[in-house]
XYZ file of C-alpha atoms in Angstrom:
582
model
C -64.267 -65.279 -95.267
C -63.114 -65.462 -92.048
C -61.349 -62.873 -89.856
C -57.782 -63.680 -90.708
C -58.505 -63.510 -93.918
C -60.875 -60.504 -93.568
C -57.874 -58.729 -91.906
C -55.322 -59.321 -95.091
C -58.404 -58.232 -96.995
C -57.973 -55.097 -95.054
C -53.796 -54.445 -95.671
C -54.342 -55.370 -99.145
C -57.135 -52.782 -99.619
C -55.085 -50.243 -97.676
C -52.489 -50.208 -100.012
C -55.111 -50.038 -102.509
C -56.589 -46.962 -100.745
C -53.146 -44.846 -100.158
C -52.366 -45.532 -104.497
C -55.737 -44.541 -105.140
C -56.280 -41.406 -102.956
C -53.394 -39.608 -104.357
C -53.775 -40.461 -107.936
C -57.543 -39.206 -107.320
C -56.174 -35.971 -105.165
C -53.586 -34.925 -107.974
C -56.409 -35.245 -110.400
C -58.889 -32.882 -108.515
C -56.254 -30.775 -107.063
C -56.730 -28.469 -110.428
C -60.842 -28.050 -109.641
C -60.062 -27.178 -106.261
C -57.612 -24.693 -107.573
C -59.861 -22.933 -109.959
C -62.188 -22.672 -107.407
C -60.261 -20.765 -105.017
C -58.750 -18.685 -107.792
C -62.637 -18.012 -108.941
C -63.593 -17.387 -105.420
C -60.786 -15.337 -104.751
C -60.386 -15.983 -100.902
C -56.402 -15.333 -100.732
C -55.422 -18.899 -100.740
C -52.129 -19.245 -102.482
C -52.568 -22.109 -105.024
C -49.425 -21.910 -106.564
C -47.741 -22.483 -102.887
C -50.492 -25.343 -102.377
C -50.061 -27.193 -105.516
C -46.180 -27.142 -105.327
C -46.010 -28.190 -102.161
C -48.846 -31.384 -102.468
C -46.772 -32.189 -105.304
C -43.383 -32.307 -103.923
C -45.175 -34.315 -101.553
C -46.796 -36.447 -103.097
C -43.104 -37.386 -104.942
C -41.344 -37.420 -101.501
C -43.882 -40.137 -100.411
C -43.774 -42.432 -103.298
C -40.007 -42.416 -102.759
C -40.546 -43.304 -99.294
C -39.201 -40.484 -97.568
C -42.403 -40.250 -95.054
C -40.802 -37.503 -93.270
C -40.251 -35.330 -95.816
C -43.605 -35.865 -96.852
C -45.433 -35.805 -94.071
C -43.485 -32.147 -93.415
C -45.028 -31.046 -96.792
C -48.505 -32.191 -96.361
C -48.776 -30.648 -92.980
C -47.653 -27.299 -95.107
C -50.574 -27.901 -97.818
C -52.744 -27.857 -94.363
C -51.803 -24.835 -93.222
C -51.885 -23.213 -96.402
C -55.594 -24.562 -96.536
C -57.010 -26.581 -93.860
C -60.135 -27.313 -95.709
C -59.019 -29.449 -98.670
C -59.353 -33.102 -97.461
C -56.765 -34.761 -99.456
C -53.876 -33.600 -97.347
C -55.861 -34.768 -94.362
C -55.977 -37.700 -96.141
C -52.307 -38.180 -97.048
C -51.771 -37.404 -93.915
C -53.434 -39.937 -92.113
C -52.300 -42.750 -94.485
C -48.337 -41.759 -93.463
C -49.310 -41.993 -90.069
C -51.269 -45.192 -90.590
C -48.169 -46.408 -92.077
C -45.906 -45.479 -88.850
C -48.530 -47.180 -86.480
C -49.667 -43.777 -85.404
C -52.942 -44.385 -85.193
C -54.341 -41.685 -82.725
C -52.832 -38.872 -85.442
C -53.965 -40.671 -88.409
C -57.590 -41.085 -86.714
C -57.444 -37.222 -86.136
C -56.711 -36.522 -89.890
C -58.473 -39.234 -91.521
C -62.080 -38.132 -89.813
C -61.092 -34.191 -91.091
C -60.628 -35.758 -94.766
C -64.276 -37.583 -94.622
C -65.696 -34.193 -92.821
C -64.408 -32.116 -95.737
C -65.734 -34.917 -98.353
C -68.155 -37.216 -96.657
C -69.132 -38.839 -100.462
C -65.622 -39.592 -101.293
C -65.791 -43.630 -101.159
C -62.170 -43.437 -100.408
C -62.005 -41.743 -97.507
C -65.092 -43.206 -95.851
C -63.391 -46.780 -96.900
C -59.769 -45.258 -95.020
C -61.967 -44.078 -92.087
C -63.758 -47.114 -91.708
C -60.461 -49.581 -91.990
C -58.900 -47.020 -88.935
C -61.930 -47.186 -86.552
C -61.718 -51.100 -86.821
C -57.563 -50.885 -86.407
C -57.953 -48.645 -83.542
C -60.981 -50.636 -81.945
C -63.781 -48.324 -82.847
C -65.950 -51.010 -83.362
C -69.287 -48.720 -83.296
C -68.133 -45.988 -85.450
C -66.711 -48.528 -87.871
C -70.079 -50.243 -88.051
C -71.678 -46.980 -88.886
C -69.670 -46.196 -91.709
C -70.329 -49.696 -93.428
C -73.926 -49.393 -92.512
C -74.038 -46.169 -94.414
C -72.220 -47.644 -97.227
C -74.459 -50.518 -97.669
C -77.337 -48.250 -97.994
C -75.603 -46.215 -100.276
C -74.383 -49.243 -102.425
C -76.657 -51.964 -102.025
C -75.745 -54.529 -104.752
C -71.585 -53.812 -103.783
C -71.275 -57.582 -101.460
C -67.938 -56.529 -100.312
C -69.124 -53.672 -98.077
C -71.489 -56.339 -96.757
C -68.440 -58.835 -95.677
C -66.619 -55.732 -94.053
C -69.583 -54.882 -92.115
C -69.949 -58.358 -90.500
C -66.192 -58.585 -90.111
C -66.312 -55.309 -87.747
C -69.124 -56.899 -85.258
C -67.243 -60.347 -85.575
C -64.195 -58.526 -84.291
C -66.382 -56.482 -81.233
C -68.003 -60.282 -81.086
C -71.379 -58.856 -81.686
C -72.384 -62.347 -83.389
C -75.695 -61.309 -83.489
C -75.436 -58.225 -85.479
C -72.808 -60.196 -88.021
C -75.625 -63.088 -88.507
C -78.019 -60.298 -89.061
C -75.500 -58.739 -92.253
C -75.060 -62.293 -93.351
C -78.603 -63.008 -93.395
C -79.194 -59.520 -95.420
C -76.289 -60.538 -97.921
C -77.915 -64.098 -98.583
C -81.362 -62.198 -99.927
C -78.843 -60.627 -102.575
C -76.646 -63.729 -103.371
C -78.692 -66.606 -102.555
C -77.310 -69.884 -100.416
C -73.441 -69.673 -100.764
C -70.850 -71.573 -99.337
C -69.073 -68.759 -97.610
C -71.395 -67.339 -96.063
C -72.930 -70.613 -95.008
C -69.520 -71.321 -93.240
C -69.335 -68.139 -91.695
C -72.551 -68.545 -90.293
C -72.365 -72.049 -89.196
C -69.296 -70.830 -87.382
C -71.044 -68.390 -85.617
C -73.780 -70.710 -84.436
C -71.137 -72.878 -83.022
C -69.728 -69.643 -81.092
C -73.455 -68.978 -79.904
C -73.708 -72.892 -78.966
C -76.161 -73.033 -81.718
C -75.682 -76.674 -82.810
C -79.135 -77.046 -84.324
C -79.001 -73.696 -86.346
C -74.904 -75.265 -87.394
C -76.470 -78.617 -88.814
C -79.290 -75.946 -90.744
C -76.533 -74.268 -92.100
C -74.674 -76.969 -93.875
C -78.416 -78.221 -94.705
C -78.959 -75.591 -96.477
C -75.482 -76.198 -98.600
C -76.502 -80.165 -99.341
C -80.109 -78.978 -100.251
C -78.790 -76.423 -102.676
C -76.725 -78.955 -104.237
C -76.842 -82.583 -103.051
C -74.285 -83.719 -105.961
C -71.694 -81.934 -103.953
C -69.748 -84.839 -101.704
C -67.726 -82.081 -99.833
C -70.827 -80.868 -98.433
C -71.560 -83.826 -96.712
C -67.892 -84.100 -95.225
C -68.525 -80.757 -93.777
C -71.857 -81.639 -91.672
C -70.065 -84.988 -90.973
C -67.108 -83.443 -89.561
C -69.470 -81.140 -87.439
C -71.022 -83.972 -85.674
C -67.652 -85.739 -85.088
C -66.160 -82.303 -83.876
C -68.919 -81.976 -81.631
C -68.972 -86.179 -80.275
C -71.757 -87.134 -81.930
C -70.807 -90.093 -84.241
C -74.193 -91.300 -84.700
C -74.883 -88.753 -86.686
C -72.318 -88.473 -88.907
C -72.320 -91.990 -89.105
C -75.952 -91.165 -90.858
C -74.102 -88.356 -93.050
C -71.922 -90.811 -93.900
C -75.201 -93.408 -95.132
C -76.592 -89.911 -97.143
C -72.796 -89.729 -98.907
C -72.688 -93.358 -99.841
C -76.045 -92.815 -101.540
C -74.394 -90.323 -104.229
C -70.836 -91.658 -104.195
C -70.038 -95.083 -103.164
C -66.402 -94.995 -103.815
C -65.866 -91.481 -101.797
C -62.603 -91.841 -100.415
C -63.817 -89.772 -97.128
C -66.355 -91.810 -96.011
C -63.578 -95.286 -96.105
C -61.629 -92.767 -93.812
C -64.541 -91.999 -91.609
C -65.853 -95.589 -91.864
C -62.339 -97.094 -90.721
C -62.170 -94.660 -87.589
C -66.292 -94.779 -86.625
C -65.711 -98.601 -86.367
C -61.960 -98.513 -84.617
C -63.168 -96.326 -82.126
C -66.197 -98.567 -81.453
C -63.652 -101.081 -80.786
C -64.634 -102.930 -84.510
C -61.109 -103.581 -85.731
C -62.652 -106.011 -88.657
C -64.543 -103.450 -89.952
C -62.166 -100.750 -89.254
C -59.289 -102.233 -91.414
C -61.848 -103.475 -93.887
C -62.856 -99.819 -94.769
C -59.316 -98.817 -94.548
C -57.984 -100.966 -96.692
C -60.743 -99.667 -99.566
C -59.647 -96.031 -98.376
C -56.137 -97.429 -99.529
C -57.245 -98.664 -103.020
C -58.452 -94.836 -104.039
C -55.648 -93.038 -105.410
C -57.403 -90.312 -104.919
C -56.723 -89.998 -101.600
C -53.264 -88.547 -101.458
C -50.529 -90.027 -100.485
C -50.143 -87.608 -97.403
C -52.715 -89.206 -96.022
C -51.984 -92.310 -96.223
C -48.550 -91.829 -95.015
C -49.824 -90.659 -92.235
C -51.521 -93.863 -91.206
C -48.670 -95.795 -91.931
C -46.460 -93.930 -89.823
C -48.908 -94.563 -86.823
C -48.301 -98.395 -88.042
C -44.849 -97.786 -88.181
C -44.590 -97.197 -84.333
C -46.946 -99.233 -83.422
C -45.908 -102.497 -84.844
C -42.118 -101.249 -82.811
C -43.720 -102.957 -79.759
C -46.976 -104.871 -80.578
C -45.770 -107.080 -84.168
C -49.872 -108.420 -83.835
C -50.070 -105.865 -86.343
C -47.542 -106.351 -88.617
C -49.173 -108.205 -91.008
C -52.256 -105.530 -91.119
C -49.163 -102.968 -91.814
C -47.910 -105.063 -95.171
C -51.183 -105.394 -96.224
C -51.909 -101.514 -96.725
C -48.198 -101.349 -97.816
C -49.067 -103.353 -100.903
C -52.270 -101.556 -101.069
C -50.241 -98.407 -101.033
C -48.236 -99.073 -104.396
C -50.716 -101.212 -105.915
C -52.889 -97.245 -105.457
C -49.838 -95.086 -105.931
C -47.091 -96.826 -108.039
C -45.159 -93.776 -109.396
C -44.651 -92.207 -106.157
C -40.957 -93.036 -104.815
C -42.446 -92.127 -101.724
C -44.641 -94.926 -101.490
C -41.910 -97.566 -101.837
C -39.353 -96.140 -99.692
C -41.954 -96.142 -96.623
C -42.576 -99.645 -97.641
C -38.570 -101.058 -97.565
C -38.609 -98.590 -93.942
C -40.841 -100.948 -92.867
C -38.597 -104.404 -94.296
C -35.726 -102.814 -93.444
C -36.419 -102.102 -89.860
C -37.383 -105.474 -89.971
C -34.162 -106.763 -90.828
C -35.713 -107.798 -94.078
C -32.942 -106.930 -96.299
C -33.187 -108.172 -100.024
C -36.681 -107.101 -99.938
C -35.903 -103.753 -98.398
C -33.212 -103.031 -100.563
C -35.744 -104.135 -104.072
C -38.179 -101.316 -102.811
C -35.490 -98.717 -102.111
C -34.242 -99.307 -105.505
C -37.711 -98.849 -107.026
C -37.790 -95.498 -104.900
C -34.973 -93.692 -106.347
C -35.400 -95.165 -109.765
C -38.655 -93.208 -109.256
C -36.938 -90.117 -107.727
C -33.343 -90.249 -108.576
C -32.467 -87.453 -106.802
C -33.251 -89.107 -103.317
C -29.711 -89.094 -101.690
C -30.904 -90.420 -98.379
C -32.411 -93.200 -100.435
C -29.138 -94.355 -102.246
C -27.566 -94.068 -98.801
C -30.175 -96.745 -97.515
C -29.246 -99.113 -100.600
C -25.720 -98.549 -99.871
C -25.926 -99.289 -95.767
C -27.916 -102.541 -97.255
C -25.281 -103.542 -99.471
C -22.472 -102.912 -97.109
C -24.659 -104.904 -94.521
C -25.131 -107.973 -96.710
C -21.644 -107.560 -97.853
C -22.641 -107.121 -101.588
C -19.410 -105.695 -102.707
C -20.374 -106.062 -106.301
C -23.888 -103.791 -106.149
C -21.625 -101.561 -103.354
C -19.683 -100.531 -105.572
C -21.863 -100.297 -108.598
C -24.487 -98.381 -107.046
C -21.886 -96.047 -105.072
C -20.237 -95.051 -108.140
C -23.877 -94.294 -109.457
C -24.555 -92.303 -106.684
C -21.521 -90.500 -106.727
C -21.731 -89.407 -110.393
C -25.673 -88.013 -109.235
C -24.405 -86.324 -105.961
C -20.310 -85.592 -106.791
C -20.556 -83.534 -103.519
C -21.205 -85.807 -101.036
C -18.351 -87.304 -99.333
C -20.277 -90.520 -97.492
C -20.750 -92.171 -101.267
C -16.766 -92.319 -101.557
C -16.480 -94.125 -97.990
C -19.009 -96.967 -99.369
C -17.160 -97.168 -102.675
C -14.060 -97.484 -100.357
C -15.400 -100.006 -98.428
C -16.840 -102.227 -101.612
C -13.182 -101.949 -102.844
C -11.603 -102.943 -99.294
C -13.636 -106.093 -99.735
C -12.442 -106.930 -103.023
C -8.697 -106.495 -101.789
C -8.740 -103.418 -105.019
C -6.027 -101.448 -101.949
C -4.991 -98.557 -103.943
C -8.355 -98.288 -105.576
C -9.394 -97.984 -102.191
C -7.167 -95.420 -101.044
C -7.819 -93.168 -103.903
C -11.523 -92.901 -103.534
C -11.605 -93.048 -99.984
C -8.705 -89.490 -99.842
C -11.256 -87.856 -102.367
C -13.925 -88.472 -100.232
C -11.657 -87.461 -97.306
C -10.852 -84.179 -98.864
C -14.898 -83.010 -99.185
C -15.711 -83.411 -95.807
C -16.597 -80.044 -94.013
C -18.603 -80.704 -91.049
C -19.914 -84.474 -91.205
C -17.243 -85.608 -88.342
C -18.767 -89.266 -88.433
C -18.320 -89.896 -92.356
C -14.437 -88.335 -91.768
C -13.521 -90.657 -88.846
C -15.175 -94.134 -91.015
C -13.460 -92.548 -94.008
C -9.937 -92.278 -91.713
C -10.628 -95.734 -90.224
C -11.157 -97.245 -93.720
C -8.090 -95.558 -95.470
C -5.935 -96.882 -92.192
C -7.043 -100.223 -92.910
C -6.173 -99.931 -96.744
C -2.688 -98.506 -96.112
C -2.183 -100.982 -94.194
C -2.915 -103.705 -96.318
C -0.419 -101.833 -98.917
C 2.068 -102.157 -95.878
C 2.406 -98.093 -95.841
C 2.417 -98.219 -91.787
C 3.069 -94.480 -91.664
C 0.409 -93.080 -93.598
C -1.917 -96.273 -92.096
C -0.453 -94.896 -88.515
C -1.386 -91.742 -89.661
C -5.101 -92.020 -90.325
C -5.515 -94.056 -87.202
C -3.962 -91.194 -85.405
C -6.295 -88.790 -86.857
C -9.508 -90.968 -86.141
C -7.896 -90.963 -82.036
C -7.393 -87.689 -82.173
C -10.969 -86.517 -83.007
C -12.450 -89.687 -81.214
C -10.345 -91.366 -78.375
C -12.642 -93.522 -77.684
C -13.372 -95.035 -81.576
C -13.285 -98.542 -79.990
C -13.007 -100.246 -83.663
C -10.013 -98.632 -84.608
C -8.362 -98.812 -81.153
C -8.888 -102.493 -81.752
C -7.526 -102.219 -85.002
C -4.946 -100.437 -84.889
C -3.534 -102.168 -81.762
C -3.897 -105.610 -83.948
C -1.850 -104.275 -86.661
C 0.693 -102.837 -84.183
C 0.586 -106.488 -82.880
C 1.431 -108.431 -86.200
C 4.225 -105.694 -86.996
C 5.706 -106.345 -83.326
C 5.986 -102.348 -83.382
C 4.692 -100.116 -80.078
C 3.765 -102.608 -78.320
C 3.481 -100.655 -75.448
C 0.845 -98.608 -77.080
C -0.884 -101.277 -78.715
C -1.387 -103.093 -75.459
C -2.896 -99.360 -73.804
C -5.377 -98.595 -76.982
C -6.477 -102.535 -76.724
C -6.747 -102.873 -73.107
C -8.782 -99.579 -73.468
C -11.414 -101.019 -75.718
C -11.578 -104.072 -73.654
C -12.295 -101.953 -70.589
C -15.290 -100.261 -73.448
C -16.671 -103.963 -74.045
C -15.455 -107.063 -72.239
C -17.437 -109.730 -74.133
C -16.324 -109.014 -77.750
C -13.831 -112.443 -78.761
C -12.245 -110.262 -81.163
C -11.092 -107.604 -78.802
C -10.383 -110.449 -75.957
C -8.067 -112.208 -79.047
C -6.347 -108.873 -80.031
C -5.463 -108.147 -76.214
C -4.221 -111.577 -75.899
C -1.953 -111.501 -79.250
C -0.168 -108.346 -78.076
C 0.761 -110.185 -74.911
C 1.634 -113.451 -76.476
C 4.395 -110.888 -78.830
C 5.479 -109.193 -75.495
C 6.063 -112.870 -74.728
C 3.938 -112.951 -71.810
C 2.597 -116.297 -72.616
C 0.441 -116.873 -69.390
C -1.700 -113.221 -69.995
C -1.773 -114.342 -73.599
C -3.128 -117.432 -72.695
C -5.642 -116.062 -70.148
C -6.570 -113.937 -72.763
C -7.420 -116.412 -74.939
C -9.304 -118.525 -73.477
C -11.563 -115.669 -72.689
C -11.623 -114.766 -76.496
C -12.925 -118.470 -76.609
C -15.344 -118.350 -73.920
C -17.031 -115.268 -75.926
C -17.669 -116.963 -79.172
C -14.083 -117.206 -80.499
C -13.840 -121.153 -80.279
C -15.500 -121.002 -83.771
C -12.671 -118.918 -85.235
C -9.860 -119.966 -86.622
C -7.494 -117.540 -85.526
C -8.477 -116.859 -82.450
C -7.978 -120.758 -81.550
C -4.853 -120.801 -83.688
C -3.748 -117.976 -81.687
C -4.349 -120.184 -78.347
C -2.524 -122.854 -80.104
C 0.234 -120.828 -80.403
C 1.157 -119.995 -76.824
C -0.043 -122.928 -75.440
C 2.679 -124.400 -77.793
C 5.256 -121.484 -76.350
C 4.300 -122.908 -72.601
C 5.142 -126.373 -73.766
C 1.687 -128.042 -74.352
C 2.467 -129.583 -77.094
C -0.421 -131.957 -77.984
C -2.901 -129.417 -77.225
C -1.775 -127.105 -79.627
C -1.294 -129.195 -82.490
C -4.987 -130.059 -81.733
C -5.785 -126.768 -81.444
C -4.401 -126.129 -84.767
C -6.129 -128.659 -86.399
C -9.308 -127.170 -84.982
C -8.584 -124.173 -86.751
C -7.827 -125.746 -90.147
C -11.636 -127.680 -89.831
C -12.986 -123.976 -88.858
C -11.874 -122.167 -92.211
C -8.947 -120.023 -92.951
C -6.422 -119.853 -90.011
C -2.933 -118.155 -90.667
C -0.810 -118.352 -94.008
C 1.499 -121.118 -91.742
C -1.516 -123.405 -90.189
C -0.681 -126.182 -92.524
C 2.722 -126.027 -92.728
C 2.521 -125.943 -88.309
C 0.341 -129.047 -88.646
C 2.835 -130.819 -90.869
C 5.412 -130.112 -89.084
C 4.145 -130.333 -85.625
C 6.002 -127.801 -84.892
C 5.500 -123.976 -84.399
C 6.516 -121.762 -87.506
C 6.946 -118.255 -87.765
């Protein structure tokens, strides 16, 4: 047992002591009262007994006090009876006093040196109040009055561990063995000791002595293993770990030890070899493992030699542990990280079909099925998730944004205000859930409430740069506030000057504000960032190059646009006609 645990040992038989004493004082309080009433030396009992009573009542109440007040009365009314003293000394052991309760606790074990309480009380206050000699004593005399009781024998080393007198502890550990034979705690203790002492050899005899006393026992061997190692000498736990293998071959400790002898020797084959048996046990938990996979987890970030080490113990990881959710979602961290997407998404599924209740787990599938634009499983699996977590607004933006995709607008809108209307303090999930329910008004061609939730999203986040790109294109196509369109897209131009569909926005706005130069400027920027494969971004250049009289170009331009995929509602009828349409 060692001191920490020694030490709540103590509180706990403190509390013990103060319960005890008093039921034992109100018991012999009657003796003591015949006596003086026998011996007739004027004490008034009847003054005595009420007032240890009322004490006694005021203190299990907890009015210390009070009590204290009245035991200091039972003193004066008789300053030899030691359970006042007593009581006395436990209140002020209580208040941190310990000078007074010192005082009163040596006067109770004076008065009644054989009461095993008091001596136990006296003993516990000498080692609070760093008596460490005096403490000693009264164990000593304990031990010799009750040899066979080992818990006197633990208190009595605990006292010279806490003056450090190792010596004198090894010495009542080395008495206590004669009575209980080898034992694991003591052997512990004792090898801890000898490490204090920079005793190595006398350590290693310690643990010895465990294995010889029972060489079935694997965790005995992990012990003097983990000594050497602890003490950088691998060699010889390395020849702990040969004695282990001996008894159990398939100990999941010495795969653990095996894999990090031969990694640090710079024996990586080896290493991962013994690691990967370490991850067949399932009896190594899962913890564990984890752990290790985490240090693969940053690892493989920067060096991707490794990655294929990492997937190996991943399978070796589920293959060991296939009911634990935890298990799969570490592996689809690891595929989805690496953009791996269908396969990350299969093992996240797994997880929470495991775990259901996994909320940040749905949210990965989700993210995944928003990413791969899998409106069908987005909004299955958000309307799964929402009837397991009702509560939590960011399942209502993906089931949104599954219905956006489908064109389902007032579907859209409802879920998405629902969602809206939970939020509390998750400021990023509000200003997607205001983007997305902008974008859906819109589409309904509700401009005010669509204005509305764009405002909102500007208001709490001027700098959104997807919805001042957004709402500056819809602005655009309505021909309404152009003025602020043209600020808010200009703005998130300024924020990223490479992105074609920000270049194209700024460039529409100008092209409806008829400035057909800037719009084609604009454009041709747009282009120059990727937008030449888009068909409305070079239907939009064919459109004011067509305003500025170049003619040919833009009806080449258009027909561009139809070979690149969908263009505007009017690209065909503009290349029938050859002519611009609005």
């Amino acid at each position: 047992m060692g001191t920490q645990e020694k030490t709540k040992h103590y509180k706990l038989k403190k509390i013990k002591y103060v319960l005890l004493i008093t039921i034992l004082s109100l018991v012999g309080l009657s003796a003591y009262a015949e006596k003086a009433e026998k011996n007739g030396d004027g004490t008034d009992v009847t003054s005595f007994r009420y007032s240890y009573f009322e004490a006694s009542k005021e203190k299990v109440l907890g009015n210390l006090l009070k009590a204290e007040e009245l035991f200091q009365n039972c003193v004066a009314i008789n300053k030899n009876e030691p359970a006042p003293h007593y009581e006395l000394a436990s209140i002020y052991f209580l208040n941190n006093n310990y000078s007074k309760a010192l005082h009163h606790s040596i006067l109770a074990y004076k008065l009644d040196p054989e009461n095993i309480w008091y001596r136990l009380f006296l003993a516990d206050i000498y080692l609070k109040t760093k008596h460490y000699k005096e403490s000693a004593a009264v164990f000593k005399k304990l031990v010799e009055d009750y040899p066979n009781y080992i818990d006197y024998y633990f208190d009595w080393a605990t006292v010279y561990l806490n003056a450090n007198k190792l010596k004198n502890a090894l010495e009542v550990y080395d008495k206590l063995e004669e009575i209980m034979g080898v034992n694991e705690e003591l052997s512990i203790q004792k090898e801890r000791i000898y490490l204090k002492m920079d005793k190595m050899d006398k350590a290693v005899e310690e643990i010895r002595k465990l294995i010889k006393s029972d060489p079935s026992k694997p965790e005995y061997y992990e012990l003097l293993s983990e000594l050497y190692r602890a003490n950088n000498m691998p060699d010889k736990a390395m020849e702990v770990m040969d004695e282990l293998l001996v008894i159990d071959p398939d100990n999941a400790f010495v795969h653990l030890f095996l894999y990090d002898f031969h990694r640090t020797k710079g024996d990586n084959e080896k290493a991962i070899s013994e690691l990967k048996m370490a991850f067949k046990i399932a009896q190594i938990d899962l913890e564990t493992k984890v752990g290790i996979m985490i240090y693969y987890y940053q690892t493989t970030e920067k060096d991707t030699s490794l990655l294929e080490e990492a997937y190996s113990l991943l399978d070796l990881l589920i293959e060991a542990h296939p009911k634990e959710s935890k298990a799969f979602s570490l592996y689809a961290d690891f595929l989805n990280r690496d953009e791996r997407l269908e396969d990350a998404r299969e093992k996240y599924r797994l997880a929470v079909e495991l775990e259901p209740a996994l909320h940040l787990i749905w949210r990965q599938v989700l993210i995944i099925n928003s990413a791969l634009r899998d409106s069908v499983a987005l909004i299955e699996e958000s309307e799964a998730a929402i009837e397991l977590f009702p509560s939590i607004p960011i399942f209502y933006l993906f089931n949104g944004l599954g219905q956006l995709e489908y064109k389902r607008y007032e579907e859209a809108i409802n879920i998405l205000t629902t969602g809206r209307d939970m939020v509390t303090d998750q400021m990023n999930t509000l200003l997607h859930i205001s983007s997305s329910l902008g974008d859906a008004y819109n589409e309904t061609r509700n401009f005010e409430e669509s204005d509305k939730a764009f405002d909102k999203v500007l208001e709490l986040d001027s700098n959104n740069i997807h919805v001042l790109n957004n709402y500056s294109y819809y602005l655009s196509l309505r021909e309404d506030k152009l003025e602020k369109a043209k600020t808010m897209s200009k703005k998130s131009n300024d924020m990223d000057s490479a992105n074609a569909s920000y270049l194209d926005t700024y460039g529409w706005i100008l092209y409806k504000m008829k400035d057909y130069d800037g719009a084609i400027i604009w454009l041709k920027k747009a282009m120059e960032s990727g937008g030449s494969k888009n068909a409305i971004i070079v239907e939009h250049l064919a459109d004011a190059q067509f305003r500025k009289g170049n003619k040919e170009l833009a009806i080449e331009n258009w027909i561009k646009a139809k070979s690149l995929g969908e263009g505007s509602e009017l690209l065909d009828e503009k290349i029938l006609k050859k002519d611009l349409v609005e």
